mmCIF file of C-alpha atoms in Angstrom:
data_model
loop_
_atom_site.group_PDB
_atom_site.id
_atom_site.type_symbol
_atom_site.label_atom_id
_atom_site.label_comp_id
_atom_site.label_asym_id
_atom_site.label_seq_id
_atom_site.Cartn_x
_atom_site.Cartn_y
_atom_site.Cartn_z
ATOM 1 C CA MET A 1 -6.743 184.490 -8.735
ATOM 2 C CA ALA A 2 -9.638 183.731 -6.027
ATOM 3 C CA VAL A 3 -11.850 180.760 -7.470
ATOM 4 C CA VAL A 4 -15.519 179.430 -6.607
ATOM 5 C CA ASP A 5 -16.909 176.236 -7.108
ATOM 6 C CA GLU A 6 -20.081 176.383 -8.947
ATOM 7 C CA THR A 7 -20.402 172.786 -8.039
ATOM 8 C CA SER A 8 -20.144 172.907 -4.516
ATOM 9 C CA SER A 9 -23.690 174.028 -2.533
ATOM 10 C CA GLN A 10 -21.589 176.459 -0.298
ATOM 11 C CA ARG A 11 -19.081 179.194 -1.813
ATOM 12 C CA PHE A 12 -15.783 177.728 -2.465
ATOM 13 C CA TYR A 13 -13.160 180.243 -2.391
ATOM 14 C CA GLN A 14 -9.455 179.237 -3.691
ATOM 15 C CA GLY A 15 -6.786 181.296 -2.708
ATOM 16 C CA THR A 16 -5.058 183.748 -0.010
ATOM 17 C CA ARG A 17 -5.636 187.127 1.600
ATOM 18 C CA ALA A 18 -3.660 188.442 -1.411
ATOM 19 C CA ASP A 19 -6.764 187.253 -4.027
ATOM 20 C CA LEU A 20 -9.268 188.979 -1.833
ATOM 21 C CA LYS A 21 -9.886 192.821 -2.226
ATOM 22 C CA PRO A 22 -7.344 195.206 -0.407
ATOM 23 C CA GLU A 23 -10.438 196.700 2.371
ATOM 24 C CA ASP A 24 -11.613 192.723 3.109
ATOM 25 C CA ARG A 25 -10.721 192.537 7.065
ATOM 26 C CA PHE A 26 -12.038 189.465 9.202
ATOM 27 C CA TYR A 27 -12.394 188.912 12.960
ATOM 28 C CA HIS A 28 -11.926 186.005 14.847
ATOM 29 C CA GLY A 29 -13.159 186.244 18.458
ATOM 30 C CA THR A 30 -11.487 183.844 21.162
ATOM 31 C CA ARG A 31 -10.074 184.268 25.250
ATOM 32 C CA VAL A 32 -6.980 183.330 23.425
ATOM 33 C CA ASP A 33 -3.823 185.719 24.041
ATOM 34 C CA LEU A 34 -2.535 186.154 20.809
ATOM 35 C CA ARG A 35 0.324 188.218 19.039
ATOM 36 C CA PRO A 36 0.828 189.188 15.206
ATOM 37 C CA GLY A 37 2.284 186.259 13.029
ATOM 38 C CA ASP A 38 0.660 183.863 15.172
ATOM 39 C CA LEU A 39 -1.632 181.161 13.645
ATOM 40 C CA ILE A 40 -4.892 179.868 14.777
ATOM 41 C CA LYS A 41 -5.303 176.554 13.960
ATOM 42 C CA PRO A 42 -8.263 173.874 14.244
ATOM 43 C CA GLY A 43 -8.493 171.024 16.472
ATOM 44 C CA HIS A 44 -9.173 172.491 20.006
ATOM 45 C CA PRO A 45 -12.109 171.754 22.217
ATOM 46 C CA ALA A 46 -15.424 173.327 20.712
ATOM 47 C CA ASN A 47 -16.940 176.639 22.170
ATOM 48 C CA PHE A 48 -20.830 175.335 21.322
ATOM 49 C CA GLY A 49 -22.393 172.149 21.260
ATOM 50 C CA ASN A 50 -20.509 169.120 22.431
ATOM 51 C CA LEU A 51 -17.907 170.195 24.767
ATOM 52 C CA GLU A 52 -16.080 167.433 24.000
ATOM 53 C CA ARG A 53 -15.645 167.910 20.204
ATOM 54 C CA ILE A 54 -12.318 168.866 19.049
ATOM 55 C CA THR A 55 -13.168 171.354 15.792
ATOM 56 C CA THR A 56 -12.160 170.324 12.141
ATOM 57 C CA PHE A 57 -11.914 174.115 11.266
ATOM 58 C CA VAL A 58 -11.241 177.982 12.345
ATOM 59 C CA TYR A 59 -13.955 180.179 12.004
ATOM 60 C CA PHE A 60 -13.929 183.816 11.146
ATOM 61 C CA SER A 61 -16.048 186.307 10.303
ATOM 62 C CA ALA A 62 -16.194 189.372 7.770
ATOM 63 C CA THR A 63 -18.479 191.783 10.301
ATOM 64 C CA LEU A 64 -17.209 192.982 14.224
ATOM 65 C CA ASP A 65 -20.402 191.666 15.373
ATOM 66 C CA ALA A 66 -19.928 187.983 14.827
ATOM 67 C CA GLY A 67 -15.805 188.705 16.354
ATOM 68 C CA ILE A 68 -17.658 189.990 19.585
ATOM 69 C CA TRP A 69 -19.842 187.210 19.804
ATOM 70 C CA GLY A 70 -16.974 184.502 19.320
ATOM 71 C CA ALA A 71 -15.473 186.780 21.786
ATOM 72 C CA GLU A 72 -18.133 186.521 24.277
ATOM 73 C CA LEU A 73 -19.160 183.228 24.046
ATOM 74 C CA ALA A 74 -15.752 181.523 23.743
ATOM 75 C CA ARG A 75 -14.987 179.198 26.398
ATOM 76 C CA GLY A 76 -11.963 179.946 29.159
ATOM 77 C CA GLU A 77 -11.059 182.496 31.437
ATOM 78 C CA GLY A 78 -10.072 186.098 30.808
ATOM 79 C CA PRO A 79 -11.039 189.016 28.880
ATOM 80 C CA GLY A 80 -12.616 188.311 25.262
ATOM 81 C CA ARG A 81 -10.266 189.260 22.617
ATOM 82 C CA ILE A 82 -10.920 190.080 18.735
ATOM 83 C CA TYR A 83 -8.256 189.725 16.494
ATOM 84 C CA ILE A 84 -8.236 190.670 13.223
ATOM 85 C CA VAL A 85 -6.795 187.708 10.958
ATOM 86 C CA GLU A 86 -6.082 186.497 7.478
ATOM 87 C CA PRO A 87 -7.021 183.186 5.839
ATOM 88 C CA THR A 88 -3.696 180.999 4.909
ATOM 89 C CA GLY A 89 -5.690 179.244 2.821
ATOM 90 C CA PRO A 90 -9.146 178.134 0.814
ATOM 91 C CA PHE A 91 -12.495 179.113 3.017
ATOM 92 C CA LEU A 92 -16.182 178.464 2.778
ATOM 93 C CA HIS A 93 -19.340 180.120 3.870
ATOM 94 C CA ASP A 94 -19.834 178.551 7.975
ATOM 95 C CA PRO A 95 -22.637 176.333 7.568
ATOM 96 C CA ASN A 96 -23.680 176.752 11.376
ATOM 97 C CA LEU A 97 -24.640 180.628 10.187
ATOM 98 C CA ALA A 98 -24.792 180.855 6.403
ATOM 99 C CA ASP A 99 -26.900 179.191 3.297
ATOM 100 C CA LYS A 100 -29.674 176.638 4.469
ATOM 101 C CA ARG A 101 -30.239 178.616 7.903
ATOM 102 C CA ASN A 102 -29.320 182.003 6.665
ATOM 103 C CA PRO A 103 -29.488 182.563 2.887
ATOM 104 C CA GLY A 104 -27.020 184.889 1.619
ATOM 105 C CA ASN A 105 -24.359 184.440 4.538
ATOM 106 C CA PRO A 106 -25.148 187.710 5.710
ATOM 107 C CA THR A 107 -23.347 187.620 9.357
ATOM 108 C CA LYS A 108 -20.284 187.234 6.634
ATOM 109 C CA SER A 109 -18.822 184.131 8.705
ATOM 110 C CA TYR A 110 -16.685 181.564 7.057
ATOM 111 C CA ARG A 111 -14.758 178.659 7.872
ATOM 112 C CA ALA A 112 -11.204 176.866 7.170
ATOM 113 C CA ARG A 113 -9.201 174.072 7.792
ATOM 114 C CA ASP A 114 -5.716 176.058 6.857
ATOM 115 C CA PRO A 115 -4.881 178.108 9.827
ATOM 116 C CA LEU A 116 -5.833 182.104 10.184
ATOM 117 C CA ARG A 117 -2.792 184.253 10.456
ATOM 118 C CA VAL A 118 -2.961 187.300 13.522
ATOM 119 C CA LEU A 119 -2.430 190.207 11.686
ATOM 120 C CA GLY A 120 -3.697 192.431 14.742
ATOM 121 C CA GLU A 121 -5.775 192.858 17.448
ATOM 122 C CA CYS A 122 -8.951 195.061 17.367
ATOM 123 C CA LYS A 123 -9.504 196.303 20.953
ATOM 124 C CA ASP A 124 -11.837 199.132 20.631
ATOM 125 C CA TRP A 125 -15.047 197.117 20.612
ATOM 126 C CA GLN A 126 -18.030 197.133 23.033
ATOM 127 C CA GLY A 127 -19.798 193.878 23.882
ATOM 128 C CA HIS A 128 -23.417 193.342 23.384
ATOM 129 C CA PRO A 129 -25.951 194.062 26.867
ATOM 130 C CA ALA A 130 -26.015 191.749 29.423
ATOM 131 C CA GLU A 131 -29.629 190.775 28.543
ATOM 132 C CA VAL A 132 -28.405 190.407 24.773
ATOM 133 C CA LEU A 133 -25.760 187.839 25.818
ATOM 134 C CA GLN A 134 -27.737 185.732 28.310
ATOM 135 C CA ALA A 135 -31.042 185.845 25.412
ATOM 136 C CA MET A 136 -27.565 183.974 23.226
ATOM 137 C CA LYS A 137 -26.202 181.940 26.082
ATOM 138 C CA ASP A 138 -30.064 180.557 26.800
ATOM 139 C CA HIS A 139 -30.304 180.047 22.870
ATOM 140 C CA LEU A 140 -27.366 178.167 22.497
ATOM 141 C CA LYS A 141 -28.560 175.743 25.774
ATOM 142 C CA ARG A 142 -31.746 175.375 24.421
ATOM 143 C CA LEU A 143 -29.963 173.773 21.200
ATOM 144 C CA LYS A 144 -27.874 171.396 23.246
ATOM 145 C CA GLN A 145 -30.654 170.124 24.932
ATOM 146 C CA LEU A 146 -32.393 169.525 21.500
ATOM 147 C CA GLY A 147 -29.290 167.293 20.422
ATOM 148 C CA VAL A 148 -28.877 170.226 17.958
ATOM 149 C CA GLU A 149 -24.758 169.855 16.790
ATOM 150 C CA PRO A 150 -22.681 172.560 15.317
ATOM 151 C CA ILE A 151 -22.230 171.314 11.128
ATOM 152 C CA ASP A 152 -18.119 170.546 11.856
ATOM 153 C CA ASP A 153 -17.555 167.712 8.907
#
């Protein structure tokens, strides 16, 4: 059964996909070519902030729009891809997009230290308009210039 840790400043879910509602669906955007059953693990170069930083979490969302941003902003070559994933262990609200920065986690963004299992690929998605994507890239560039780093501890 899923447990919410009320002692934490972040909602902490202890459990696996089996503990979640059947209609819950999670997305992970990337440029990596994956197959169902593959695991997405932490330990890769970051997409944002200091690009030398190695991630200690994997990130995912319950909204397709957040998955689209991940696919569009991911480093690397090739097309953006969005995978339907399930967490294999506990996960938290992503503090980069939730809690203090966006109270209530409106983007439904999460992170986990345990891998995400790929269930399938979402192929019917449309990217953001070019000017919206460029505005986001400019915003991320400004944050980097200001020294604002993603929370990844």
